Amino acid sequence: MDLNYTPQELKFRDELRAWLETQLPGPEETRAASKSPDPWVRFNFYRDWQRRLHQGGWTGVHWPKEYGGRGATLMEQVIFIEEMARAQAPQVAGVLGLMLIGPTIVHHGTPEQKQRFLNRILSGEEIWCQGFSEPNAGSDLANLRTEAKDMGDHFLVNGHKVWNSYGWAADWCALVTRTDPEAPKHKGLSYLLVDMKSPGVEVRPLLQITGETEFCEIYFNNVQVPKQNVLGRINDGWNVAISTLMHERATLGADMRIVFARQLNRLVELTRKISRGGKPLYDDPLVRQKIGQAYTEIELLRLNQMRSVSRIAQTGAPGPEGSILKICWSELNQRFQQAAQEILGLYGQLEHGKHAIDDGAWSYGFLRARGNTIEAGTSEIQRNIIGHFVLGLPKSY
Amino acid sequence: MQFDLNETQLMLKKGAREFFAAECPMHDVRRIMATDTSFDDKLWKKIADQGWTGITFDEAYGGAGLGLVELAVLMEEMGRALVPGPYLSTVLLAGNAISLAGSEEQKQKYLTRICSGTARASLAVVEAEGVWSLASLKMKATPVEGGCKLKGAKLFVTDAGVADFFVVAAKAREGLVLAVVDARARGVKLAPMPALDQTRKYYEVSFNNVTGEVLATGEAARAALERTIDLATAALTAEMAGGMQRVLDITVQYAKTRKQFNTPIGQFQAVQHQCADMLVFTESSRSAAYYAAYAIEENTPDARLAVSAAKTYASEAYRETGNRGIQVHGGMGFTWENDLHLYYRRAKACETMFGDAAFHRDRIARELVAPVKTAAPVSAEPEAVHA
């Protein structure tokens, strides 16, 4: 066991820190842009930031060098995510392309597909969304019905996808469709790369409980997709899609931990500043219990993540253990946000105005956390995965 | 960065698992725990022959000179096998207290006997308030020729029934005193405190004007005792993770074979999700235990926080793992014959030892509010944890 970074890891981190030192937008600029009511102002700001990262060679750090990445190890990838979160760097616009779809194209794509798509994902020139879930295919993803009919030189796509993050801004969609309705449900799927400007694609933003429109629903009405845009083999789309989901779970929590740690630091600071009954909140043993519990859970997330990354580094591939991390970070955040609400009392619910603590960040955090146990695979699905794939219990569905 | 066991540690783990499976199977655990002192001389000698009674102590005293992560690995396996007897009392508590507070001569005198397996010992700290807190100490030590005189009662002293000597914490004018007392000295009286965990028995030990040999006083004694308890707490959380793993294994095995409605009950999500939670509890406790051992060993700035985070989590996780395990077993889980309750009893003892979850949450919060520190690690590397 050695928890110190290797010289190579330190070099990677220091290079990144030095770059961020000169290139990171100022905190005021970032705050103003990310608070803009116009989603396009936010989005363009994030896209500009991705361009700048790309020019510095800092997009797709975990992609192989031959495809424009840095060939970073998994540990370096985690360092990258953590350093970005630590510096409070803006999001990048093309996060799905960089984290999920790009690596899937690297793994399954033809030389032509790699040539056509990869560099534009890195630079942010083209933004991607995922077309996986449907109104009747959520946790039971393989039950999806969006149909892609073989028309000789192209597929004709008809169907309805939902929960597509950044669908409103996307240029391309990684779309899982049914190409063989006769085959068992996992075996008749194909993974298509669909141009969102194709005739027949209609995007409708969905308003979320936070008031944001991060995700959308997408309708496909007689959309023509050329044959060369199948990723992987026809009717092997399930395996292609699963490799993407594994990537999603292996690293998704890495930046969350930093965000939680920063929020906890802030909460501790608030318990020193806010007084009740003439004493700082901190004098209340119940408040201290909540702080101690939040620290414990955030620290446990860090340690589980470090152990998991070490294990993946040894075995080479993300495995079902990612489900443990997903459960940890999503459920701890809900408990943590609730604890923060209890500590802040009446003030916790304020969204705006001069009395709102941290400009409403805590009421937003409370609502947003509800989505954590649903997005990227519900807690129930994660427990099914652990039960079957880790513990070897019979499949329940 | 590599947060995982190295080759040597993995070999130790494998060796310990095989050793305890052969030398201390569950029927022996039951036999030994049914004795007055839950002690088996032959097993103790075999453990000592492995070098484990001196695992972390200096080779000058017959120890093996290994690190705390190695100790954690061994404790994990002992917890898994539910090994009964005075290992924690002798090695983790008395042994470390002497190793940290004793003079060269005292270490030659006492620690060598612990390392060789010829002496057992325990640590007497807790008093009538029933808390592992130095602030609660009341027992007085008065200086006398050749040491100090002790008067008063200590409670929750583990394995006192087989101890050859005690390390006693008491108060003197110069602050804390740590003193060694021969268990057979006149004025030392033992009374069992029967409790849930029968594998590690508690005693009241009263000292009626007994002379103790002073190990350390004042700041040195306080620092040694605090480090002893932190170190023992870290090792205990590893023992807890090992116990959880065994409860999980037993339960998953049962869920695969027990059928209702013509189906293995492990196929039902209500059961499967209980098992999944047990895995999350177990793996998280293991991560925390290894890190706590590492942090203490390396004296990282967050070492005390690491110990408290591990104990906060494992205290509740071990109990909860037991709750789920018994529930999945249904009526079978409530029988004496099933082994689960033995782990459940151990879980309760571990939960309350060295401070429960609430105690450690408060310790974390107090540490965080100290104005020079920030609350939580913002980077993976230990040196920057509180940057």
mmCIF file of N, CA and C in Angstrom, chain A residues 9 15 58 71 90 94 119 185 208-210 215-216 229-230 240 287 338 341-342 350 362 388:
data_model
loop_
_atom_site.group_PDB
_atom_site.id
_atom_site.type_symbol
_atom_site.label_atom_id
_atom_site.label_comp_id
_atom_site.label_asym_id
_atom_site.label_seq_id
_atom_site.Cartn_x
_atom_site.Cartn_y
_atom_site.Cartn_z
ATOM 1 N N GLU A 9 2.949 10.563 -11.780
ATOM 2 C CA GLU A 9 1.653 11.140 -11.435
ATOM 3 C C GLU A 9 1.807 12.575 -10.946
ATOM 4 N N GLU A 15 2.014 19.650 -14.093
ATOM 5 C CA GLU A 15 1.837 20.246 -15.426
ATOM 6 C C GLU A 15 0.438 20.836 -15.570
ATOM 7 N N TRP A 58 -5.552 19.266 -23.194
ATOM 8 C CA TRP A 58 -6.130 18.719 -21.966
ATOM 9 C C TRP A 58 -7.554 18.200 -22.138
ATOM 10 N N GLY A 71 -3.233 9.612 -23.429
ATOM 11 C CA GLY A 71 -2.869 8.263 -22.996
ATOM 12 C C GLY A 71 -2.683 8.169 -21.488
ATOM 13 N N PRO A 90 -14.782 25.516 -14.960
ATOM 14 C CA PRO A 90 -16.121 25.337 -15.537
ATOM 15 C C PRO A 90 -16.277 23.912 -16.093
ATOM 16 N N GLY A 94 -18.867 19.337 -24.027
ATOM 17 C CA GLY A 94 -19.022 18.016 -24.646
ATOM 18 C C GLY A 94 -18.688 16.878 -23.716
ATOM 19 N N ASN A 119 -11.715 13.689 -33.389
ATOM 20 C CA ASN A 119 -11.088 14.981 -33.140
ATOM 21 C C ASN A 119 -12.116 16.073 -32.862
ATOM 22 N N LYS A 185 -34.303 -9.919 -26.628
ATOM 23 C CA LYS A 185 -34.232 -8.453 -26.551
ATOM 24 C C LYS A 185 -32.814 -7.877 -26.506
ATOM 25 N N GLN A 208 -36.889 20.358 -15.404
ATOM 26 C CA GLN A 208 -36.635 19.487 -14.257
ATOM 27 C C GLN A 208 -37.139 20.102 -12.958
ATOM 28 N N ILE A 209 -37.133 19.329 -11.884
ATOM 29 C CA ILE A 209 -37.666 19.864 -10.618
ATOM 30 C C ILE A 209 -36.828 21.034 -10.098
ATOM 31 N N THR A 210 -35.591 21.146 -10.593
ATOM 32 C CA THR A 210 -34.753 22.281 -10.181
ATOM 33 C C THR A 210 -35.055 23.528 -10.992
ATOM 34 N N PHE A 215 -31.897 18.054 -19.450
ATOM 35 C CA PHE A 215 -32.191 16.980 -20.392
ATOM 36 C C PHE A 215 -33.473 17.194 -21.196
ATOM 37 N N CYS A 216 -33.637 16.332 -22.215
ATOM 38 C CA CYS A 216 -34.648 16.513 -23.248
ATOM 39 C C CYS A 216 -35.322 15.194 -23.565
ATOM 40 N N ASN A 229 -22.777 4.465 -40.415
ATOM 41 C CA ASN A 229 -22.851 5.048 -39.077
ATOM 42 C C ASN A 229 -23.282 4.050 -38.004
ATOM 43 N N VAL A 230 -23.199 2.757 -38.318
ATOM 44 C CA VAL A 230 -23.397 1.765 -37.252
ATOM 45 C C VAL A 230 -22.074 1.630 -36.511
ATOM 46 N N VAL A 240 -21.948 -2.930 -27.154
ATOM 47 C CA VAL A 240 -21.324 -1.627 -27.379
ATOM 48 C C VAL A 240 -21.818 -0.632 -26.321
ATOM 49 N N VAL A 287 -25.612 19.388 15.837
ATOM 50 C CA VAL A 287 -24.953 19.909 14.636
ATOM 51 C C VAL A 287 -23.621 19.190 14.439
ATOM 52 N N GLN A 338 -29.614 16.749 3.162
ATOM 53 C CA GLN A 338 -30.640 16.814 4.195
ATOM 54 C C GLN A 338 -30.020 17.314 5.505
ATOM 55 N N GLN A 341 -29.606 20.939 5.291
ATOM 56 C CA GLN A 341 -30.905 21.587 5.468
ATOM 57 C C GLN A 341 -31.266 21.680 6.948
ATOM 58 N N GLU A 342 -31.033 20.594 7.685
ATOM 59 C CA GLU A 342 -31.378 20.593 9.107
ATOM 60 C C GLU A 342 -30.523 21.609 9.864
ATOM 61 N N LEU A 350 -34.250 28.794 1.048
ATOM 62 C CA LEU A 350 -34.311 30.019 0.238
ATOM 63 C C LEU A 350 -33.553 29.862 -1.074
ATOM 64 N N TRP A 362 -27.823 25.938 -1.365
ATOM 65 C CA TRP A 362 -28.210 24.788 -0.530
ATOM 66 C C TRP A 362 -29.583 24.255 -0.903
ATOM 67 N N HIS A 388 -26.199 -9.764 -8.432
ATOM 68 C CA HIS A 388 -25.970 -10.803 -9.440
ATOM 69 C C HIS A 388 -24.502 -10.917 -9.844
#
